[in-house]
Amino acid sequence: MWKYIIKRVLLMFFVIFGATFLTFLMMYLAPGDPGLLIAQSRYGTDLTPEQVQWVVETECLDAPFYIQYLKWLEHILFLDFGRSLVTGKSVSDEISARLPATLLLAITSLTISLIISIPLGIYSAKRSGTWKDRAVQTFVLVAKSIPSFYLGPIFILIFSVWLGLLPSYGFSTLSGLILPSLTLALGMCAITTRLLRSSILEVMSQEYVVAARAKGFDEEYIMRKHILKNSLLPLITFAGLQMGYLLGGAVVVETVFSWPGIGKLLADSISLKDFPMIQGCALVIVALFCMVNLVVDILYAYLDPRVRYDAD
């Protein structure tokens, strides 16, 4: 098991290192004069050519690509992402201030999704082929077909504008968490419900389940003891990937609801061409995604030893 964990940790660092290179390369190739942008952020728009040239020399912007990359990487190792071109504040401080809001939104959305999808998936699988199963499948299809950028405004229209029950934006109260969480959770629970239903149906046809029935065990006991444990393995993997996606910002939902998370920070930074902030947000998102996947892989290997044996 430890050998498997060490391999996965090394692979994670390799992926993060690759992400630093791609992130820097994209910003390096992006249109615009970084020297001019940095000078404008420091001294305003009324600039002299000497001021711009001074910034270019002090920031090594005229150096070859690999020199700039290594210099940036050196700062990254000490969690120094530089300063925002727009606000002038430390990128690390800005991200640290936004990250809790994204974590809260992601965890809440995932929890709501699992609370809805697990009982729904079990209910649908146990009544496979009936009208109740088809009703669940119809709900799943509708929920999966509605994109979050469309569902979010619909929720705002119904619950904020017409009914006046919930706030449409912001993070001032816990009630502001409900609509963005539901918007994210609904799409996820549709997929997890279908995934769990398929997994349960597959396990239900296995020989050991048939044998348990032949021995006269109670159906609830068989479901709890033999079916659910094996059926949840694909769900764990999917939930982990979804958590990575959610931590990545859920940029659209955070923008629709003006949620002060790292996804909205990234969207705003892209529109303002705030290169250091874009680099910092992208790198933090990748690192979080990799760490969540590492935890999922280890958990999966713990539950199913065949995974780590295959890796060896």
mmCIF file of C-alpha atoms in Angstrom:
data_model
loop_
_atom_site.group_PDB
_atom_site.id
_atom_site.type_symbol
_atom_site.label_atom_id
_atom_site.label_comp_id
_atom_site.label_asym_id
_atom_site.label_seq_id
_atom_site.Cartn_x
_atom_site.Cartn_y
_atom_site.Cartn_z
ATOM 1 C CA MET A 1 0.000 0.000 0.000
ATOM 2 C CA TRP A 2 2.806 2.437 0.918
ATOM 3 C CA LYS A 3 4.522 1.745 -2.386
ATOM 4 C CA TYR A 4 1.330 2.653 -4.185
ATOM 5 C CA ILE A 5 0.909 5.860 -2.157
ATOM 6 C CA ILE A 6 4.495 6.971 -2.819
ATOM 7 C CA LYS A 7 4.015 6.401 -6.544
ATOM 8 C CA ARG A 8 0.826 8.441 -6.579
ATOM 9 C CA VAL A 9 2.417 11.297 -4.580
ATOM 10 C CA LEU A 10 5.376 11.467 -6.973
ATOM 11 C CA LEU A 11 3.012 11.455 -9.929
ATOM 12 C CA MET A 12 1.023 14.272 -8.336
ATOM 13 C CA PHE A 13 4.114 16.466 -7.987
ATOM 14 C CA PHE A 14 5.050 15.701 -11.596
ATOM 15 C CA VAL A 15 1.597 16.806 -12.771
ATOM 16 C CA ILE A 16 1.750 20.004 -10.694
ATOM 17 C CA PHE A 17 5.202 20.759 -12.092
ATOM 18 C CA GLY A 18 3.847 20.287 -15.628
ATOM 19 C CA ALA A 19 0.965 22.581 -14.769
ATOM 20 C CA THR A 20 3.366 25.330 -13.677
ATOM 21 C CA PHE A 21 5.102 25.120 -17.055
ATOM 22 C CA LEU A 22 1.878 25.203 -19.077
ATOM 23 C CA THR A 23 0.439 28.025 -16.977
ATOM 24 C CA PHE A 24 3.526 30.159 -17.413
ATOM 25 C CA LEU A 25 3.743 29.341 -21.125
ATOM 26 C CA MET A 26 0.140 30.384 -21.732
ATOM 27 C CA MET A 27 0.675 33.709 -19.989
ATOM 28 C CA TYR A 28 3.981 34.201 -21.818
ATOM 29 C CA LEU A 29 2.264 33.712 -25.187
ATOM 30 C CA ALA A 30 -0.827 35.740 -24.274
ATOM 31 C CA PRO A 31 -1.348 38.944 -26.257
ATOM 32 C CA GLY A 32 -0.431 42.249 -24.596
ATOM 33 C CA ASP A 33 2.716 43.893 -23.271
ATOM 34 C CA PRO A 34 3.324 42.616 -19.707
ATOM 35 C CA GLY A 35 5.895 45.352 -19.055
ATOM 36 C CA LEU A 36 3.369 48.055 -19.947
ATOM 37 C CA LEU A 37 0.621 46.400 -17.867
ATOM 38 C CA ILE A 38 2.818 46.136 -14.796
ATOM 39 C CA ALA A 39 4.025 49.729 -15.203
ATOM 40 C CA GLN A 40 0.414 50.958 -15.526
ATOM 41 C CA SER A 41 -0.580 49.087 -12.370
ATOM 42 C CA ARG A 42 2.255 50.716 -10.444
ATOM 43 C CA TYR A 43 2.407 54.229 -11.839
ATOM 44 C CA GLY A 44 -0.913 54.822 -13.603
ATOM 45 C CA THR A 45 -1.595 55.347 -17.281
ATOM 46 C CA ASP A 46 0.512 58.516 -17.640
ATOM 47 C CA LEU A 47 3.809 56.730 -18.319
ATOM 48 C CA THR A 48 7.113 57.556 -19.874
ATOM 49 C CA PRO A 49 9.024 55.010 -22.009
ATOM 50 C CA GLU A 50 11.777 55.067 -19.379
ATOM 51 C CA GLN A 51 9.385 53.870 -16.684
ATOM 52 C CA VAL A 52 8.195 50.982 -18.845
ATOM 53 C CA GLN A 53 11.771 50.043 -19.723
ATOM 54 C CA TRP A 54 12.765 50.157 -16.056
ATOM 55 C CA VAL A 55 9.959 47.718 -15.202
ATOM 56 C CA VAL A 56 10.991 45.407 -18.052
ATOM 57 C CA GLU A 57 14.594 45.307 -16.799
ATOM 58 C CA THR A 58 13.810 44.908 -13.096
ATOM 59 C CA GLU A 59 11.267 42.145 -13.757
ATOM 60 C CA CYS A 60 13.576 40.415 -16.292
ATOM 61 C CA LEU A 61 10.807 40.553 -18.906
ATOM 62 C CA ASP A 62 13.385 40.872 -21.692
ATOM 63 C CA ALA A 63 15.141 37.664 -20.557
ATOM 64 C CA PRO A 64 14.719 34.357 -22.434
ATOM 65 C CA PHE A 65 11.652 32.281 -21.674
ATOM 66 C CA TYR A 66 13.408 29.681 -19.562
ATOM 67 C CA ILE A 67 15.071 32.339 -17.372
ATOM 68 C CA GLN A 68 11.711 33.979 -16.700
ATOM 69 C CA TYR A 69 10.149 30.591 -15.989
ATOM 70 C CA LEU A 70 12.857 29.551 -13.545
ATOM 71 C CA LYS A 71 12.640 32.916 -11.776
ATOM 72 C CA TRP A 72 8.867 32.553 -11.483
ATOM 73 C CA LEU A 73 9.238 28.940 -10.326
ATOM 74 C CA GLU A 74 11.678 30.032 -7.623
ATOM 75 C CA HIS A 75 9.055 32.414 -6.229
ATOM 76 C CA ILE A 76 6.337 29.759 -6.494
ATOM 77 C CA LEU A 77 8.344 27.360 -4.335
ATOM 78 C CA PHE A 78 8.015 29.903 -1.513
ATOM 79 C CA LEU A 79 4.313 30.464 -2.325
ATOM 80 C CA ASP A 80 5.075 33.924 -3.664
ATOM 81 C CA PHE A 81 2.743 34.454 -6.649
ATOM 82 C CA GLY A 82 3.627 38.122 -7.036
ATOM 83 C CA ARG A 83 1.252 41.071 -6.876
ATOM 84 C CA SER A 84 -1.980 41.757 -8.702
ATOM 85 C CA LEU A 85 -1.676 44.159 -11.621
ATOM 86 C CA VAL A 86 -5.105 45.572 -10.754
ATOM 87 C CA THR A 87 -5.209 45.916 -6.980
ATOM 88 C CA GLY A 88 -1.499 45.808 -6.227
ATOM 89 C CA LYS A 89 -2.196 43.333 -3.413
ATOM 90 C CA SER A 90 -0.384 40.069 -2.878
ATOM 91 C CA VAL A 91 -1.822 37.315 -5.102
ATOM 92 C CA SER A 92 -1.333 34.771 -2.308
ATOM 93 C CA ASP A 93 -3.353 36.918 0.107
ATOM 94 C CA GLU A 94 -6.135 37.422 -2.438
ATOM 95 C CA ILE A 95 -6.382 33.695 -3.147
ATOM 96 C CA SER A 96 -6.260 32.819 0.559
ATOM 97 C CA ALA A 97 -9.125 35.217 1.200
ATOM 98 C CA ARG A 98 -11.265 33.683 -1.586
ATOM 99 C CA LEU A 99 -10.469 30.003 -1.083
ATOM 100 C CA PRO A 100 -12.711 29.391 1.987
ATOM 101 C CA ALA A 101 -15.771 30.565 0.053
ATOM 102 C CA THR A 102 -15.045 28.125 -2.775
ATOM 103 C CA LEU A 103 -14.371 25.283 -0.344
ATOM 104 C CA LEU A 104 -17.644 25.969 1.442
ATOM 105 C CA LEU A 105 -19.581 26.038 -1.836
ATOM 106 C CA ALA A 106 -17.902 22.871 -3.143
ATOM 107 C CA ILE A 107 -18.382 20.810 0.021
ATOM 108 C CA THR A 108 -22.004 21.934 0.427
ATOM 109 C CA SER A 109 -22.813 21.167 -3.216
ATOM 110 C CA LEU A 110 -21.213 17.744 -3.079
ATOM 111 C CA THR A 111 -22.988 16.899 0.185
ATOM 112 C CA ILE A 112 -26.389 17.925 -1.206
ATOM 113 C CA SER A 113 -25.684 15.958 -4.373
ATOM 114 C CA LEU A 114 -24.873 12.753 -2.465
ATOM 115 C CA ILE A 115 -27.809 13.168 -0.076
ATOM 116 C CA ILE A 116 -30.156 13.284 -3.069
ATOM 117 C CA SER A 117 -28.485 10.820 -5.428
ATOM 118 C CA ILE A 118 -27.668 7.856 -3.142
ATOM 119 C CA PRO A 119 -31.231 7.146 -1.971
ATOM 120 C CA LEU A 120 -32.556 7.992 -5.431
ATOM 121 C CA GLY A 121 -30.101 5.596 -7.132
ATOM 122 C CA ILE A 122 -30.968 2.764 -4.710
ATOM 123 C CA TYR A 123 -34.702 3.429 -5.094
ATOM 124 C CA SER A 124 -34.451 3.409 -8.891
ATOM 125 C CA ALA A 125 -32.332 0.242 -9.064
ATOM 126 C CA LYS A 126 -34.625 -1.706 -6.734
ATOM 127 C CA ARG A 127 -37.596 -0.803 -8.943
ATOM 128 C CA SER A 128 -35.863 -1.250 -12.264
ATOM 129 C CA GLY A 129 -38.250 -1.395 -15.202
ATOM 130 C CA THR A 130 -41.237 0.019 -13.319
ATOM 131 C CA TRP A 131 -42.886 3.403 -13.842
ATOM 132 C CA LYS A 132 -41.178 4.635 -10.644
ATOM 133 C CA ASP A 133 -37.799 3.817 -12.166
ATOM 134 C CA ARG A 134 -38.771 5.606 -15.380
ATOM 135 C CA ALA A 135 -39.884 8.659 -13.370
ATOM 136 C CA VAL A 136 -36.476 8.828 -11.691
ATOM 137 C CA GLN A 137 -34.750 8.414 -15.056
ATOM 138 C CA THR A 138 -36.825 11.266 -16.480
ATOM 139 C CA PHE A 139 -35.818 13.508 -13.583
ATOM 140 C CA VAL A 140 -32.185 12.523 -14.111
ATOM 141 C CA LEU A 141 -32.388 13.285 -17.817
ATOM 142 C CA VAL A 142 -33.976 16.707 -17.261
ATOM 143 C CA ALA A 143 -31.535 17.646 -14.474
ATOM 144 C CA LYS A 144 -28.558 16.560 -16.553
ATOM 145 C CA SER A 145 -29.744 18.470 -19.610
ATOM 146 C CA ILE A 146 -30.039 21.870 -17.922
ATOM 147 C CA PRO A 147 -26.684 23.698 -17.888
ATOM 148 C CA SER A 148 -25.754 25.576 -14.730
ATOM 149 C CA PHE A 149 -25.546 28.942 -16.503
ATOM 150 C CA TYR A 150 -29.242 28.510 -17.388
ATOM 151 C CA LEU A 151 -30.402 26.887 -14.150
ATOM 152 C CA GLY A 152 -28.828 29.573 -11.948
ATOM 153 C CA PRO A 153 -30.817 32.504 -13.428
ATOM 154 C CA ILE A 154 -34.012 30.387 -13.280
ATOM 155 C CA PHE A 155 -33.474 29.808 -9.548
ATOM 156 C CA ILE A 156 -32.821 33.527 -9.070
ATOM 157 C CA LEU A 157 -36.017 34.398 -10.942
ATOM 158 C CA ILE A 158 -38.179 31.969 -8.942
ATOM 159 C CA PHE A 159 -36.762 32.110 -5.416
ATOM 160 C CA SER A 160 -35.389 35.656 -5.312
ATOM 161 C CA VAL A 161 -37.489 37.774 -7.665
ATOM 162 C CA TRP A 162 -40.936 36.114 -7.576
ATOM 163 C CA LEU A 163 -41.024 34.518 -4.121
ATOM 164 C CA GLY A 164 -38.461 36.741 -2.387
ATOM 165 C CA LEU A 165 -37.297 33.839 -0.216
ATOM 166 C CA LEU A 166 -33.562 33.755 -0.877
ATOM 167 C CA PRO A 167 -30.857 36.270 -1.790
ATOM 168 C CA SER A 168 -29.719 36.163 -5.401
ATOM 169 C CA TYR A 169 -26.070 36.960 -4.796
ATOM 170 C CA GLY A 170 -23.348 37.403 -2.230
ATOM 171 C CA PHE A 171 -22.016 35.666 0.824
ATOM 172 C CA SER A 172 -23.414 37.870 3.584
ATOM 173 C CA THR A 173 -25.633 35.165 5.129
ATOM 174 C CA LEU A 174 -25.843 31.381 5.012
ATOM 175 C CA SER A 175 -29.081 31.651 3.033
ATOM 176 C CA GLY A 176 -26.965 33.020 0.177
ATOM 177 C CA LEU A 177 -25.336 29.601 -0.029
ATOM 178 C CA ILE A 178 -28.537 27.743 -0.915
ATOM 179 C CA LEU A 179 -29.116 28.754 -4.536
ATOM 180 C CA PRO A 180 -25.533 28.387 -5.850
ATOM 181 C CA SER A 181 -25.179 25.062 -3.998
ATOM 182 C CA LEU A 182 -28.412 23.712 -5.467
ATOM 183 C CA THR A 183 -27.398 24.876 -8.930
ATOM 184 C CA LEU A 184 -24.162 22.918 -8.743
ATOM 185 C CA ALA A 185 -25.638 19.940 -6.892
ATOM 186 C CA LEU A 186 -28.536 19.284 -9.253
ATOM 187 C CA GLY A 187 -26.347 18.580 -12.270
ATOM 188 C CA MET A 188 -24.030 16.356 -10.228
ATOM 189 C CA CYS A 189 -26.784 14.376 -8.523
ATOM 190 C CA ALA A 190 -28.274 13.524 -11.921
ATOM 191 C CA ILE A 191 -25.042 11.868 -13.020
ATOM 192 C CA THR A 192 -24.341 10.156 -9.691
ATOM 193 C CA THR A 193 -27.887 8.788 -9.511
ATOM 194 C CA ARG A 194 -27.526 7.169 -12.918
ATOM 195 C CA LEU A 195 -24.040 5.908 -12.085
ATOM 196 C CA LEU A 196 -25.139 4.354 -8.791
ATOM 197 C CA ARG A 197 -28.242 2.788 -10.362
ATOM 198 C CA SER A 198 -26.154 1.112 -13.089
ATOM 199 C CA SER A 199 -23.570 -0.048 -10.570
ATOM 200 C CA ILE A 200 -26.199 -1.559 -8.257
ATOM 201 C CA LEU A 201 -27.914 -3.376 -11.138
ATOM 202 C CA GLU A 202 -24.577 -4.827 -12.228
ATOM 203 C CA VAL A 203 -23.696 -6.035 -8.731
ATOM 204 C CA MET A 204 -27.201 -7.443 -8.206
ATOM 205 C CA SER A 205 -26.610 -9.870 -11.068
ATOM 206 C CA GLN A 206 -23.362 -11.232 -9.580
ATOM 207 C CA GLU A 207 -23.248 -14.878 -8.496
ATOM 208 C CA TYR A 208 -22.531 -14.157 -4.834
ATOM 209 C CA VAL A 209 -25.668 -12.010 -4.634
ATOM 210 C CA VAL A 210 -27.727 -14.778 -6.272
ATOM 211 C CA ALA A 211 -26.204 -17.247 -3.824
ATOM 212 C CA ALA A 212 -27.104 -15.017 -0.879
ATOM 213 C CA ARG A 213 -30.691 -14.888 -2.087
ATOM 214 C CA ALA A 214 -30.717 -18.671 -2.510
ATOM 215 C CA LYS A 215 -29.655 -19.036 1.113
ATOM 216 C CA GLY A 216 -32.724 -17.055 2.119
ATOM 217 C CA PHE A 217 -31.081 -13.859 3.364
ATOM 218 C CA ASP A 218 -33.281 -10.813 3.711
ATOM 219 C CA GLU A 219 -33.194 -8.408 0.716
ATOM 220 C CA GLU A 220 -32.356 -5.428 2.901
ATOM 221 C CA TYR A 221 -29.450 -7.354 4.425
ATOM 222 C CA ILE A 222 -28.164 -8.357 0.977
ATOM 223 C CA MET A 223 -28.428 -4.783 -0.243
ATOM 224 C CA ARG A 224 -26.628 -3.351 2.774
ATOM 225 C CA LYS A 225 -23.995 -6.058 3.216
ATOM 226 C CA HIS A 226 -23.193 -7.249 -0.308
ATOM 227 C CA ILE A 227 -24.438 -4.812 -2.932
ATOM 228 C CA LEU A 228 -23.942 -1.272 -1.632
ATOM 229 C CA LYS A 229 -20.297 -1.612 -0.637
ATOM 230 C CA ASN A 230 -19.221 -2.771 -4.084
ATOM 231 C CA SER A 231 -21.600 -0.420 -5.870
ATOM 232 C CA LEU A 232 -20.182 2.653 -4.139
ATOM 233 C CA LEU A 233 -16.664 2.235 -5.564
ATOM 234 C CA PRO A 234 -17.380 3.973 -8.916
ATOM 235 C CA LEU A 235 -19.317 6.639 -7.032
ATOM 236 C CA ILE A 236 -16.324 7.422 -4.838
ATOM 237 C CA THR A 237 -14.145 7.951 -7.899
ATOM 238 C CA PHE A 238 -16.717 10.140 -9.558
ATOM 239 C CA ALA A 239 -17.370 12.152 -6.388
ATOM 240 C CA GLY A 240 -13.642 12.777 -6.077
ATOM 241 C CA LEU A 241 -13.402 14.021 -9.639
ATOM 242 C CA GLN A 242 -16.446 16.215 -9.101
ATOM 243 C CA MET A 243 -14.915 17.621 -5.929
ATOM 244 C CA GLY A 244 -11.843 18.536 -7.928
ATOM 245 C CA TYR A 245 -14.030 20.230 -10.482
ATOM 246 C CA LEU A 246 -15.930 22.124 -7.809
ATOM 247 C CA LEU A 247 -12.752 23.215 -6.063
ATOM 248 C CA GLY A 248 -11.584 24.373 -9.438
ATOM 249 C CA GLY A 249 -14.002 27.156 -9.019
ATOM 250 C CA ALA A 250 -17.257 26.310 -10.769
ATOM 251 C CA VAL A 251 -16.472 29.582 -12.503
ATOM 252 C CA VAL A 252 -19.881 30.021 -14.126
ATOM 253 C CA VAL A 253 -21.921 29.530 -10.951
ATOM 254 C CA GLU A 254 -19.680 31.772 -8.863
ATOM 255 C CA THR A 255 -19.979 34.466 -11.531
ATOM 256 C CA VAL A 256 -23.788 34.141 -11.853
ATOM 257 C CA PHE A 257 -24.311 34.442 -8.086
ATOM 258 C CA SER A 258 -21.414 36.863 -7.467
ATOM 259 C CA TRP A 259 -20.006 34.268 -5.116
ATOM 260 C CA PRO A 260 -16.661 35.563 -3.782
ATOM 261 C CA GLY A 261 -14.708 32.399 -4.540
ATOM 262 C CA ILE A 262 -11.560 31.618 -6.459
ATOM 263 C CA GLY A 263 -13.549 30.827 -9.629
ATOM 264 C CA LYS A 264 -14.977 34.348 -9.792
ATOM 265 C CA LEU A 265 -11.560 35.756 -8.969
ATOM 266 C CA LEU A 266 -10.126 33.858 -11.946
ATOM 267 C CA ALA A 267 -12.935 35.011 -14.269
ATOM 268 C CA ASP A 268 -12.451 38.652 -13.228
ATOM 269 C CA SER A 269 -8.673 38.368 -13.608
ATOM 270 C CA ILE A 270 -8.993 37.012 -17.146
ATOM 271 C CA SER A 271 -11.247 39.896 -18.189
ATOM 272 C CA LEU A 272 -8.782 42.404 -16.685
ATOM 273 C CA LYS A 273 -5.678 40.613 -18.041
ATOM 274 C CA ASP A 274 -4.268 40.375 -14.528
ATOM 275 C CA PHE A 275 -1.512 37.887 -15.447
ATOM 276 C CA PRO A 276 -0.045 37.163 -11.967
ATOM 277 C CA MET A 277 -3.528 36.562 -10.560
ATOM 278 C CA ILE A 278 -4.461 34.253 -13.459
ATOM 279 C CA GLN A 279 -1.263 32.263 -12.962
ATOM 280 C CA GLY A 280 -1.808 32.008 -9.210
ATOM 281 C CA CYS A 281 -5.479 30.980 -9.449
ATOM 282 C CA ALA A 282 -4.815 28.416 -12.185
ATOM 283 C CA LEU A 283 -1.960 26.849 -10.252
ATOM 284 C CA VAL A 284 -3.916 26.640 -6.988
ATOM 285 C CA ILE A 285 -6.856 25.068 -8.832
ATOM 286 C CA VAL A 286 -4.610 22.428 -10.418
ATOM 287 C CA ALA A 287 -2.897 21.679 -7.091
ATOM 288 C CA LEU A 288 -6.242 21.260 -5.318
ATOM 289 C CA PHE A 289 -7.546 19.050 -8.094
ATOM 290 C CA CYS A 290 -4.453 16.821 -7.898
ATOM 291 C CA MET A 291 -4.625 16.533 -4.107
ATOM 292 C CA VAL A 292 -8.302 15.565 -4.164
ATOM 293 C CA ASN A 293 -7.585 12.929 -6.799
ATOM 294 C CA LEU A 294 -4.715 11.596 -4.706
ATOM 295 C CA VAL A 295 -7.025 11.135 -1.726
ATOM 296 C CA VAL A 296 -9.607 9.422 -3.949
ATOM 297 C CA ASP A 297 -7.030 7.069 -5.453
ATOM 298 C CA ILE A 298 -5.730 6.070 -2.026
ATOM 299 C CA LEU A 299 -9.259 5.523 -0.748
ATOM 300 C CA TYR A 300 -10.121 3.482 -3.826
ATOM 301 C CA ALA A 301 -7.011 1.328 -3.441
ATOM 302 C CA TYR A 302 -7.875 0.777 0.222
ATOM 303 C CA LEU A 303 -11.402 -0.384 -0.646
ATOM 304 C CA ASP A 304 -10.368 -2.462 -3.662
ATOM 305 C CA PRO A 305 -6.886 -4.088 -3.279
ATOM 306 C CA ARG A 306 -6.895 -5.093 -6.976
ATOM 307 C CA VAL A 307 -6.218 -1.452 -7.866
ATOM 308 C CA ARG A 308 -2.886 -1.277 -6.028
ATOM 309 C CA TYR A 309 -1.853 -4.741 -7.220
ATOM 310 C CA ASP A 310 -2.495 -3.656 -10.836
ATOM 311 C CA ALA A 311 -0.428 -0.511 -10.233
ATOM 312 C CA ASP A 312 2.463 -2.600 -8.894
#
